Tab-separated table of C-alpha atoms in Angstrom:
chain	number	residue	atom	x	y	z
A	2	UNK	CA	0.000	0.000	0.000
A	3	UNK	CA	1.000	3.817	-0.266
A	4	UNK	CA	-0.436	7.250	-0.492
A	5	UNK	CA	-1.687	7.006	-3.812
A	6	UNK	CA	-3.546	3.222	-3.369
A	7	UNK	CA	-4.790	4.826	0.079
A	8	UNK	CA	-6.810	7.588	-1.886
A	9	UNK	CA	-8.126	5.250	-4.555
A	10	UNK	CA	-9.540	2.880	-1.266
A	11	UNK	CA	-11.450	6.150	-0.324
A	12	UNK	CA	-13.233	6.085	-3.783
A	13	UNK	CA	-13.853	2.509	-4.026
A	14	UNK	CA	-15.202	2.461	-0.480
A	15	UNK	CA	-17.251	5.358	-0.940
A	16	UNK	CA	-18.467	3.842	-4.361
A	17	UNK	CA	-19.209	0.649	-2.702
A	18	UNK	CA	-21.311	1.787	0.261
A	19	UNK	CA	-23.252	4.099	-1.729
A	20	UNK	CA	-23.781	2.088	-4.961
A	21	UNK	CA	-23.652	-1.130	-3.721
A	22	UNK	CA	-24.938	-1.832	-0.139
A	23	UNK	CA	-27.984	-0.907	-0.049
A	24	UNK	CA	-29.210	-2.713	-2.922
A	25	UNK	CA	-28.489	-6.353	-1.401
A	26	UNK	CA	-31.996	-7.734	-0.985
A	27	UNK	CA	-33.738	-6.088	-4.057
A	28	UNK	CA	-30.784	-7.616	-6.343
A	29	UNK	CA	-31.068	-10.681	-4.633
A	30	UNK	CA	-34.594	-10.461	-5.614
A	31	UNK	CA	-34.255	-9.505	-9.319
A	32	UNK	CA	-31.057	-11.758	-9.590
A	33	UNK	CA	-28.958	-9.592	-11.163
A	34	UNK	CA	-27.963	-6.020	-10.061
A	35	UNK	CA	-29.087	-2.315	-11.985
A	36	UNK	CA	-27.063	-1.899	-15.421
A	37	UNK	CA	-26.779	1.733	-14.999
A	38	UNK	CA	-23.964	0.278	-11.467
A	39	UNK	CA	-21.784	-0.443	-14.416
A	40	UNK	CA	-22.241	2.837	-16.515
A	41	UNK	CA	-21.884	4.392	-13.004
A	42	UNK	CA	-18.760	2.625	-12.468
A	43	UNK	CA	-17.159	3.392	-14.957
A	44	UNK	CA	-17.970	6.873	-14.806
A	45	UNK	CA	-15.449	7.344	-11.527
A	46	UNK	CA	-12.938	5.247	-12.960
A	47	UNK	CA	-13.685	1.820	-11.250
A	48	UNK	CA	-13.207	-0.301	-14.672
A	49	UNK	CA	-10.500	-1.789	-16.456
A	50	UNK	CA	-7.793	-0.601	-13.722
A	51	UNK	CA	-4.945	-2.266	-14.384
A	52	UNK	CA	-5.606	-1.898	-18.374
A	53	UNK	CA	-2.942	0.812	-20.080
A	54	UNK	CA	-4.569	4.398	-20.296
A	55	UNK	CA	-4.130	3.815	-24.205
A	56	UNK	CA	-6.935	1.235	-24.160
A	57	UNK	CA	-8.714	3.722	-22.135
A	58	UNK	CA	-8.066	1.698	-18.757
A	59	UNK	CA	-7.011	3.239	-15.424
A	60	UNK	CA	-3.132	2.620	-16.029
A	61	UNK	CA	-2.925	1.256	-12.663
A	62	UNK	CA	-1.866	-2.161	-11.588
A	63	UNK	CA	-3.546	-5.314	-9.769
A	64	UNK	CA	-3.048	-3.250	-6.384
A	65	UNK	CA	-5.713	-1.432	-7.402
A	66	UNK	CA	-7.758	-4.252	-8.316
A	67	UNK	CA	-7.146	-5.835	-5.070
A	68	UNK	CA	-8.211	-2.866	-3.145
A	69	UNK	CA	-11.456	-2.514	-5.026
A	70	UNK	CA	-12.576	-6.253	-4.687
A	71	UNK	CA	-11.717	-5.622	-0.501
A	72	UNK	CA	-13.801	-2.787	0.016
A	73	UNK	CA	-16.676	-4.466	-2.130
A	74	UNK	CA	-16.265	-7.524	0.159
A	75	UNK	CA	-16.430	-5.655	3.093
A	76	UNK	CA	-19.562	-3.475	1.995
A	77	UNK	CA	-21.267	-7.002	1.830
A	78	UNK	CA	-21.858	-6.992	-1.689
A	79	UNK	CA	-21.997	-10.291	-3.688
A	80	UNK	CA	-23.751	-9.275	-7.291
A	81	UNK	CA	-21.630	-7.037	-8.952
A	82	UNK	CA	-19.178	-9.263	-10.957
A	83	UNK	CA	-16.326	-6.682	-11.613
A	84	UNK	CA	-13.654	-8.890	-10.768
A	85	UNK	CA	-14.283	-11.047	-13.744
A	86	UNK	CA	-15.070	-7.800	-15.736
A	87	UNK	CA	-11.818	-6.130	-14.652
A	88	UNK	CA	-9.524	-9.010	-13.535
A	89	UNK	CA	-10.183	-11.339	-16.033
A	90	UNK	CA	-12.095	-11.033	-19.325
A	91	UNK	CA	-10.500	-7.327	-19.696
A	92	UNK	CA	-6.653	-9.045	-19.020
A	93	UNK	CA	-7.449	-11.891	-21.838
A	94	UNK	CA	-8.549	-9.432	-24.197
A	95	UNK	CA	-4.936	-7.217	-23.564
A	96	UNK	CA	-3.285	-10.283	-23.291
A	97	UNK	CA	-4.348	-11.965	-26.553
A	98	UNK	CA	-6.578	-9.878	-28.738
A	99	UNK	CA	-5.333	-8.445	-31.917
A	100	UNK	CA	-4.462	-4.351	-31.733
A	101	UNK	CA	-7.436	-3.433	-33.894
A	102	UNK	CA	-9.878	-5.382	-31.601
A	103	UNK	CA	-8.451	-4.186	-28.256
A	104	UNK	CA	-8.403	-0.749	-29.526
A	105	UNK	CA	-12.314	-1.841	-29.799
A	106	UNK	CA	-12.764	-3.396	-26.817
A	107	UNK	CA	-11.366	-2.655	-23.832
A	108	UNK	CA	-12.632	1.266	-23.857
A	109	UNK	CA	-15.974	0.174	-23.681
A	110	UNK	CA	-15.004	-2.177	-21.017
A	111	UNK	CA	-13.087	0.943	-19.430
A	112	UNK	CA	-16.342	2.684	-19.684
A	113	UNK	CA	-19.059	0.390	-18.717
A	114	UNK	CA	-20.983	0.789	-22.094
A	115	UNK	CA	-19.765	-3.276	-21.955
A	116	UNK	CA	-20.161	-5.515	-19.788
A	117	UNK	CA	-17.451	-8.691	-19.528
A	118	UNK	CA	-18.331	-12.719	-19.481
A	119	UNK	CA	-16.214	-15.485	-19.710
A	120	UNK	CA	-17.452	-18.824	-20.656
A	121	UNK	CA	-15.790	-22.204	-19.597
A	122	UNK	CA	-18.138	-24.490	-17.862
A	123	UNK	CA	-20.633	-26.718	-19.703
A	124	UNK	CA	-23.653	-28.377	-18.179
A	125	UNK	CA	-21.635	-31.726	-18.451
A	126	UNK	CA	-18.443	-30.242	-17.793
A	127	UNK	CA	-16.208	-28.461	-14.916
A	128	UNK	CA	-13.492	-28.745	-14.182
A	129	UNK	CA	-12.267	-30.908	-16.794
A	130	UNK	CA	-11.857	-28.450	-19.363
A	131	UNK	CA	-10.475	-30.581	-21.929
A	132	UNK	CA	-14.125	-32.195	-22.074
A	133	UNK	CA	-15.867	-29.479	-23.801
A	134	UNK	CA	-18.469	-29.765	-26.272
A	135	UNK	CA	-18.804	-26.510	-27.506
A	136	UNK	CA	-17.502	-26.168	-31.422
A	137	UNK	CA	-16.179	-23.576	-33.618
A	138	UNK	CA	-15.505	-24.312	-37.191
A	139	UNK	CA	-13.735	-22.518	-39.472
A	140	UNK	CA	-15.650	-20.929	-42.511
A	141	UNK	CA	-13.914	-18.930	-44.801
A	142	UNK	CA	-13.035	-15.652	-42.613
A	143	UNK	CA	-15.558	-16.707	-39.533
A	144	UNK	CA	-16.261	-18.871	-37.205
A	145	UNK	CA	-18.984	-20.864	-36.843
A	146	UNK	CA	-19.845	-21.618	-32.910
A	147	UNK	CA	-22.279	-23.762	-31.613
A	148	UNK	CA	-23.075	-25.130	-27.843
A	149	UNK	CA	-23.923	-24.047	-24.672
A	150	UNK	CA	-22.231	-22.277	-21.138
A	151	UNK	CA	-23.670	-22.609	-17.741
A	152	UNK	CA	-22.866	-20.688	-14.569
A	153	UNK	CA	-21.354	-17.546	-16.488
A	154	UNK	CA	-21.177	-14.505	-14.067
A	155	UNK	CA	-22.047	-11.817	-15.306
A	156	UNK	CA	-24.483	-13.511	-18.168
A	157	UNK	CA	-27.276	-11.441	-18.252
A	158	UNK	CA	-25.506	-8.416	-18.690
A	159	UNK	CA	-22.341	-9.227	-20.663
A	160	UNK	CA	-21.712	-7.392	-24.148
A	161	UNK	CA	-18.691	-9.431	-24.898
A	162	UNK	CA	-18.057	-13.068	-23.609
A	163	UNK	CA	-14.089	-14.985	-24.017
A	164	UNK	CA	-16.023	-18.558	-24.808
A	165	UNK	CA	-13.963	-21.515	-24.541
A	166	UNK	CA	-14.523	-23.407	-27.379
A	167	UNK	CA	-12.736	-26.486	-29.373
A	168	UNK	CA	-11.558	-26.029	-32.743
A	169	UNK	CA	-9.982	-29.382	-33.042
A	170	UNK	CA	-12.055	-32.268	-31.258
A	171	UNK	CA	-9.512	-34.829	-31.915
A	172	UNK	CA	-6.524	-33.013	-30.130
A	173	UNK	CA	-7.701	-32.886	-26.610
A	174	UNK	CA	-6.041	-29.916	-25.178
A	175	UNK	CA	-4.362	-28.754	-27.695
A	176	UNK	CA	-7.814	-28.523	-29.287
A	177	UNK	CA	-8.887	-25.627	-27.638
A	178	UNK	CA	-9.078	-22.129	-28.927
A	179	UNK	CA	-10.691	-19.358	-27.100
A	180	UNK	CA	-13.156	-16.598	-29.235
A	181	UNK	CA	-14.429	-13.670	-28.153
A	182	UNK	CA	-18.255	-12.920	-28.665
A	183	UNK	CA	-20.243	-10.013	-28.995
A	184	UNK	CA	-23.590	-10.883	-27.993
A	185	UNK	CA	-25.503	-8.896	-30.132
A	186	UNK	CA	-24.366	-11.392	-32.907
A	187	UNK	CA	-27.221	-13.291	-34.810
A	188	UNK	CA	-27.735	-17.016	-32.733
A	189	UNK	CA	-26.426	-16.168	-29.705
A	190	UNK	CA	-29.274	-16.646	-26.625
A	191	UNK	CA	-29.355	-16.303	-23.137
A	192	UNK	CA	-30.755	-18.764	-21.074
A	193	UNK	CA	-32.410	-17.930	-17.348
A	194	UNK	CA	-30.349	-16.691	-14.766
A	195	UNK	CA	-30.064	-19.680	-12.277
A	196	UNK	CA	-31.203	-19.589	-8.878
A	197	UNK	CA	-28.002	-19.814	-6.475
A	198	UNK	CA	-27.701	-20.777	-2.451
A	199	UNK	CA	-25.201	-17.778	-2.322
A	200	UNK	CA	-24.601	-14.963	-4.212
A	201	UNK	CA	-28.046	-14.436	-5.549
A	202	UNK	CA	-28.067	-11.182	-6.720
A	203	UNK	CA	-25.467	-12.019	-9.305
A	204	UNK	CA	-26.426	-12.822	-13.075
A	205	UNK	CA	-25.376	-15.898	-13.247
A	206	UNK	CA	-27.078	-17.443	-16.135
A	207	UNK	CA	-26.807	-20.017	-19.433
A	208	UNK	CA	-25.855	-19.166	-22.640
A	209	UNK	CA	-26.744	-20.458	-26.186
A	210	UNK	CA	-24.635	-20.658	-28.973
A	211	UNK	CA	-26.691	-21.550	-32.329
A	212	UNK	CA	-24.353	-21.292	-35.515
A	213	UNK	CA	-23.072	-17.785	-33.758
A	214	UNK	CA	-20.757	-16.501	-36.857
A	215	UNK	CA	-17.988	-14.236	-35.426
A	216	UNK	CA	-14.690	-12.557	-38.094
A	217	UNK	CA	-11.900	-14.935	-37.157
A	218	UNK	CA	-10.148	-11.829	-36.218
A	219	UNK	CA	-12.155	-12.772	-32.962
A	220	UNK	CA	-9.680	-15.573	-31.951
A	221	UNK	CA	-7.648	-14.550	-29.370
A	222	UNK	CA	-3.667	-15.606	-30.177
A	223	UNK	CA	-2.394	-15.930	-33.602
A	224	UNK	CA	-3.570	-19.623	-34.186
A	225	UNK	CA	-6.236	-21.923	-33.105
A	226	UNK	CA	-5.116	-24.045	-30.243
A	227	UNK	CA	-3.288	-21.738	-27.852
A	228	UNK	CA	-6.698	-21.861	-25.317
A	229	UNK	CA	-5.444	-24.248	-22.820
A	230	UNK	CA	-2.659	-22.332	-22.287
A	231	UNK	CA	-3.719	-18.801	-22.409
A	232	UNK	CA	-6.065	-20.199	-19.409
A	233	UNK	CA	-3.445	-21.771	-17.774
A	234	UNK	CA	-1.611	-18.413	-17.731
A	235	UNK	CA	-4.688	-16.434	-16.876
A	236	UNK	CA	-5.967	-18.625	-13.989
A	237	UNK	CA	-3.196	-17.487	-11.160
A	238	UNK	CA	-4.441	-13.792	-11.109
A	239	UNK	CA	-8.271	-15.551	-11.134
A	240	UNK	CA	-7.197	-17.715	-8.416
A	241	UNK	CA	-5.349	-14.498	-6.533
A	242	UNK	CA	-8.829	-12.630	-7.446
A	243	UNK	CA	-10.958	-15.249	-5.394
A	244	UNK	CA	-8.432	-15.414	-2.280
A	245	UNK	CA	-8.579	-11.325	-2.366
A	246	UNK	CA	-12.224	-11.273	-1.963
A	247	UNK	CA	-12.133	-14.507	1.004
A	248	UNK	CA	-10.128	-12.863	3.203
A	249	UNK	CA	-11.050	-9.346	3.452
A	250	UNK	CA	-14.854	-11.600	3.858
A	251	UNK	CA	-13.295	-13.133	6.311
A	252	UNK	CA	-11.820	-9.738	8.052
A	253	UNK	CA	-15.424	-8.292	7.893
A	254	UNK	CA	-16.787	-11.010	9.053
A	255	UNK	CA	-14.639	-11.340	12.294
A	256	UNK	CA	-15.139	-7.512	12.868
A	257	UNK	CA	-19.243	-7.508	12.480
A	258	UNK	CA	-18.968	-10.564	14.831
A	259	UNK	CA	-16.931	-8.912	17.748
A	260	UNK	CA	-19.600	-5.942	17.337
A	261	UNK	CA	-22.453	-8.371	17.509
A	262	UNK	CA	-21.378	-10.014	20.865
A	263	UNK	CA	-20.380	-7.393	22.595
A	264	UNK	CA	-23.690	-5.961	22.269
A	265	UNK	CA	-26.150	-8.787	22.393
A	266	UNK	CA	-26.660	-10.455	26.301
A	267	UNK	CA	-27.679	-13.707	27.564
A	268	UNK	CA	-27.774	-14.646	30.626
A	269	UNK	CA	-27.248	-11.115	32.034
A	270	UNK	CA	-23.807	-10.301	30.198
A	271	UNK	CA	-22.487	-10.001	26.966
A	272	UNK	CA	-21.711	-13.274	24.935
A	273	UNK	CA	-18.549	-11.539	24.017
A	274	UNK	CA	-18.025	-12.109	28.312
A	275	UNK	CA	-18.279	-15.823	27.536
A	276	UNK	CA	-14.741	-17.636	27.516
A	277	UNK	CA	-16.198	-19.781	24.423
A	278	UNK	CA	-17.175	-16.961	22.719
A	279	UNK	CA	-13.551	-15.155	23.274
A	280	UNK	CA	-11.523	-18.077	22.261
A	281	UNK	CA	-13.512	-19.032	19.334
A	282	UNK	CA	-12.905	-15.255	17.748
A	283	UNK	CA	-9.441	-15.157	18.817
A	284	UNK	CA	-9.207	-18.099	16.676
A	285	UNK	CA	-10.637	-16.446	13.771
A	286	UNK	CA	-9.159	-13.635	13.982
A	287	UNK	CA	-5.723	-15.000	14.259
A	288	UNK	CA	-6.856	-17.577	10.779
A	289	UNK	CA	-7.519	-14.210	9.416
A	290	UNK	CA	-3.942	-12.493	10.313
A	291	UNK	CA	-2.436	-15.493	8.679
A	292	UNK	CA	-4.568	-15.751	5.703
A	293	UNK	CA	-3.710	-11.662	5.303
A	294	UNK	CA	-0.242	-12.013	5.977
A	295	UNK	CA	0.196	-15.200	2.982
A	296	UNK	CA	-2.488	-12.847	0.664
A	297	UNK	CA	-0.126	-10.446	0.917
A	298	UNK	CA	3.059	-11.939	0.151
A	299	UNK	CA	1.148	-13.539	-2.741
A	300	UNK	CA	0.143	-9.554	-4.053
A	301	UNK	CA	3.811	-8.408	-3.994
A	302	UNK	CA	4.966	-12.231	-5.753
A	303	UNK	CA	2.822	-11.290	-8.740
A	304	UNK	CA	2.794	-7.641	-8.656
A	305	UNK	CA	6.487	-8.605	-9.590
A	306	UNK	CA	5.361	-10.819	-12.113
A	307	UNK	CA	7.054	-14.089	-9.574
A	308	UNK	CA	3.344	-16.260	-8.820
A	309	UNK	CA	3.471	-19.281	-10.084
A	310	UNK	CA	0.446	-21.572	-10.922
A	311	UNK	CA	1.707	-23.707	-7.453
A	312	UNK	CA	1.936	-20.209	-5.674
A	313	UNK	CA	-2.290	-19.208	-6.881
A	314	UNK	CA	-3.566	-22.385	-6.148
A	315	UNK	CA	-2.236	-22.208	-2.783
A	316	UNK	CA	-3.311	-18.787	-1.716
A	317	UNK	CA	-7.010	-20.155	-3.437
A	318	UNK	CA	-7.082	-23.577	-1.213
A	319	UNK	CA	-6.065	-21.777	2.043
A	320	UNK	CA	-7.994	-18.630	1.643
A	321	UNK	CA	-11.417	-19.904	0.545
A	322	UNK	CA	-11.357	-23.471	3.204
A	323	UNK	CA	-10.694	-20.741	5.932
A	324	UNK	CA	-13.151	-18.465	5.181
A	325	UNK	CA	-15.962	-21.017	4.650
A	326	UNK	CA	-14.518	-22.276	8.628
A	327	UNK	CA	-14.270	-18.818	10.220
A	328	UNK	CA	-17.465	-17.450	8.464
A	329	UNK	CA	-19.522	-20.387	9.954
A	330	UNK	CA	-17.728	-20.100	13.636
A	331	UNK	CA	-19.628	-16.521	13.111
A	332	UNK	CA	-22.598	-17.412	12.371
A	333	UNK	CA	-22.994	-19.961	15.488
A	334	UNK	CA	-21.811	-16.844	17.271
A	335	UNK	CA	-25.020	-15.129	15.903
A	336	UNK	CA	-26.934	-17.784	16.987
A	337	UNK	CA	-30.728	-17.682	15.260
A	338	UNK	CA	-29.982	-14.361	14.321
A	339	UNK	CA	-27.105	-15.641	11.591
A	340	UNK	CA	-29.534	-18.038	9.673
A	341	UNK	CA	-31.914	-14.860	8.824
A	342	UNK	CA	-31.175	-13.176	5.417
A	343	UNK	CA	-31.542	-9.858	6.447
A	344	UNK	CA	-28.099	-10.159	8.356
A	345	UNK	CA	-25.211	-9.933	6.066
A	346	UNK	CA	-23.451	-12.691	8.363
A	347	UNK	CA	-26.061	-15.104	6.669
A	348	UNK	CA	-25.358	-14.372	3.212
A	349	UNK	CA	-21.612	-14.205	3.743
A	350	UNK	CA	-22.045	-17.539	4.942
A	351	UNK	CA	-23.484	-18.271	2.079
A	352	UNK	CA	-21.877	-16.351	-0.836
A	353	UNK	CA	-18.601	-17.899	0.156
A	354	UNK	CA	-19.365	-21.957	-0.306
A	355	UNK	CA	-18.936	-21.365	-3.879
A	356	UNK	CA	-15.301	-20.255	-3.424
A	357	UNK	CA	-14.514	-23.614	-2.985
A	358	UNK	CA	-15.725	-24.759	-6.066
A	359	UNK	CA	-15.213	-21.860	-8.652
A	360	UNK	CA	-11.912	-20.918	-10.341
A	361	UNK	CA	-11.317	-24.639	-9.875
A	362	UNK	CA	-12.141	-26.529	-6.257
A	363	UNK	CA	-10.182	-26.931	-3.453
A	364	UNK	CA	-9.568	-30.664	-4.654
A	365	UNK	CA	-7.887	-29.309	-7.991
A	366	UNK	CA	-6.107	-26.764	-6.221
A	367	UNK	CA	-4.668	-29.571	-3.920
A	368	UNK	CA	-3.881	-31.871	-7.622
A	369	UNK	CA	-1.931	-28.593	-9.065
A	370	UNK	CA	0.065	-28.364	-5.972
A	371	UNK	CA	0.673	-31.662	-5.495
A	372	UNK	CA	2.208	-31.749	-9.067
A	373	UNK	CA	5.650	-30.309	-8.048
A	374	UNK	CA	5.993	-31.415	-4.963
């Protein structure tokens, strides 16, 4: 952190509480948040941060980013997808996108007049990205893509989706291509935006691909193929994304809870009073100091370019199994009050179990790790 970061967490708190927390239970309601938070957004310079000012991004660097996903953890917010917006679809498309198309692009990203998706998972498969069934074939100077996505953040919205598709069915891996998608193209659908445990005012949704016909200028790298390992090197930051957002959860969660018991009585004194209830927050809050401490170290590895796909995974596996833990020691500490809706330690609690599963589960992140060990 310096001066600078410090003045830009000023904004993106201020953004966040106004903009953002208010709105939990009538976005969880609608499923998806107000398009005019994007416009809004981008407007006071929340979007594409770490994108070069020549694309029309903030110039800054993932500092920034990391600051802005904190404060909109800690504002209690779970629907605005920005971190795939900012941290990921905006990176593939500077990472991999021709010069004419990012020149496109990322200013409306930048802006907010577009929204960002990417699409990976299939109804029949996760993790296993190798498995998918979506298809683009080559047609003169298009594509042709047909198939289906499932679980896309930020579906409902998104002007531009990074679909992971397979241009070669017979080369596994090496098969895969990756195509970016406006979706005001002819064939392409949205599906309904599926009803979550956690995170429900978030437009997560399906998408439809039926004979979608995009320029091949659209393919992101200079030949077909290169998908599986322009994921592979986007996936750390992803990874460092999710493990951001669990443990500044995790920080507001410990804080709201210490509030929460020293205020509520039983049995004539504060539960904060109660030797259970001390020990079990000093043990979150110390799981918290550590989790902050690794986070952290992780930030400054690949703000210097040094985090490895080992390093990610890590910081992803700790972060998110520790938040689920600490965030449901809170709760009990709540007692009926933390299974009501209305209390944003209830739909922490529940917003979080899907960090164990997205950006690849805890069980791949323990695989990848165990790989160079």
């Amino acid at each position: 952190m310096n001066e600078e970061l410090d003045d830009f967490r000023d904004l993106a708190r201020s953004f966040c509480v106004k903009e953002l927390a208010g709105n939990q239970e009538r976005w969880m309601a609608q499923k998806q948040i107000d398009r005019e938070v994007w416009t809004k957004a981008g407007e006071v310079g929340l979007l594409a941060l770490s994108i070069p000012e020549e694309y029309g991004g903030g110039g800054g660097t993932f500092a920034h980013e990391a600051v802005l996903y904190e404060e909109q953890a800690r504002s209690g917010d779970g629907a605005w997808g920005v971190s795939v917006h900012n941290g990921i679809v905006a990176h593939y498309l500077l990472a991999y996108a021709s010069e004419e198309r990012k020149r496109e692009w990322l200013p409306k990203l930048a802006s907010g007049e577009y929204v960002g998706a990417i699409a990976m998972t299939e109804p029949g498969t996760g993790s296993d990205l190798q498995g998918i069934k979506t298809r683009a074939v080559r047609d003169g100077d298009h594509y042709v893509i047909n198939g289906s996505k499932t679980f896309i953040t930020n579906g409902a919205h998104a002007d531009i989706v990074v679909v992971a598709v397979k241009t070669d069915p017979e080369a596994g891996a090496k098969g895969v291509s990756l195509i970016a998608v406006e979706t005001s193209t002819p064939g392409f659908r949205r599906g309904r935006v599926l009803d979550k445990v956690g995170l429900r005012g978030q437009d997560t949704a399906e998408l439809f691909f039926d004979d979608v016909r995009v320029p091949t200028q659209n393919l992101l790298g200079e030949e077909e193929g290169r998908g599986f390992i322009q994921l592979m090197e986007q996936l750390p930051q992803e990874r460092l994304i999710i493990a951001v957002t669990a443990v500044a959860g995790m920080e507001g969660a410990v804080d709201k809870t210490i509030e929460y018991t020293k205020e509520r009585t039983a049995f004539g004194r504060p539960i904060f009073g109660f030797q259970n209830t001390k020990f079990k927050l000093a043990e979150a809050a110390t799981e918290a100091a550590v989790s902050r401490a690794f986070l952290d170290q992780c930030i400054e590895r690949h703000l210097r370019g040094e985090l490895d796909v080992q390093g990610a995974a890590m910081a992803k596996l700790w972060t998110t199994e520790r938040v689920n833990k600490v965030i449901d020691e809170c709760v009990q500490l709540f007692g009926g009050y933390g299974y009501m809706t209305e209390y944003p330690i209830a739909r922490a609690w529940a917003d979080v179990r899907i960090s164990r599963i997205f950006g690849g589960t805890s069980e791949i992140m323990k695989d990848i790790i165990s790989r160079t060990l």
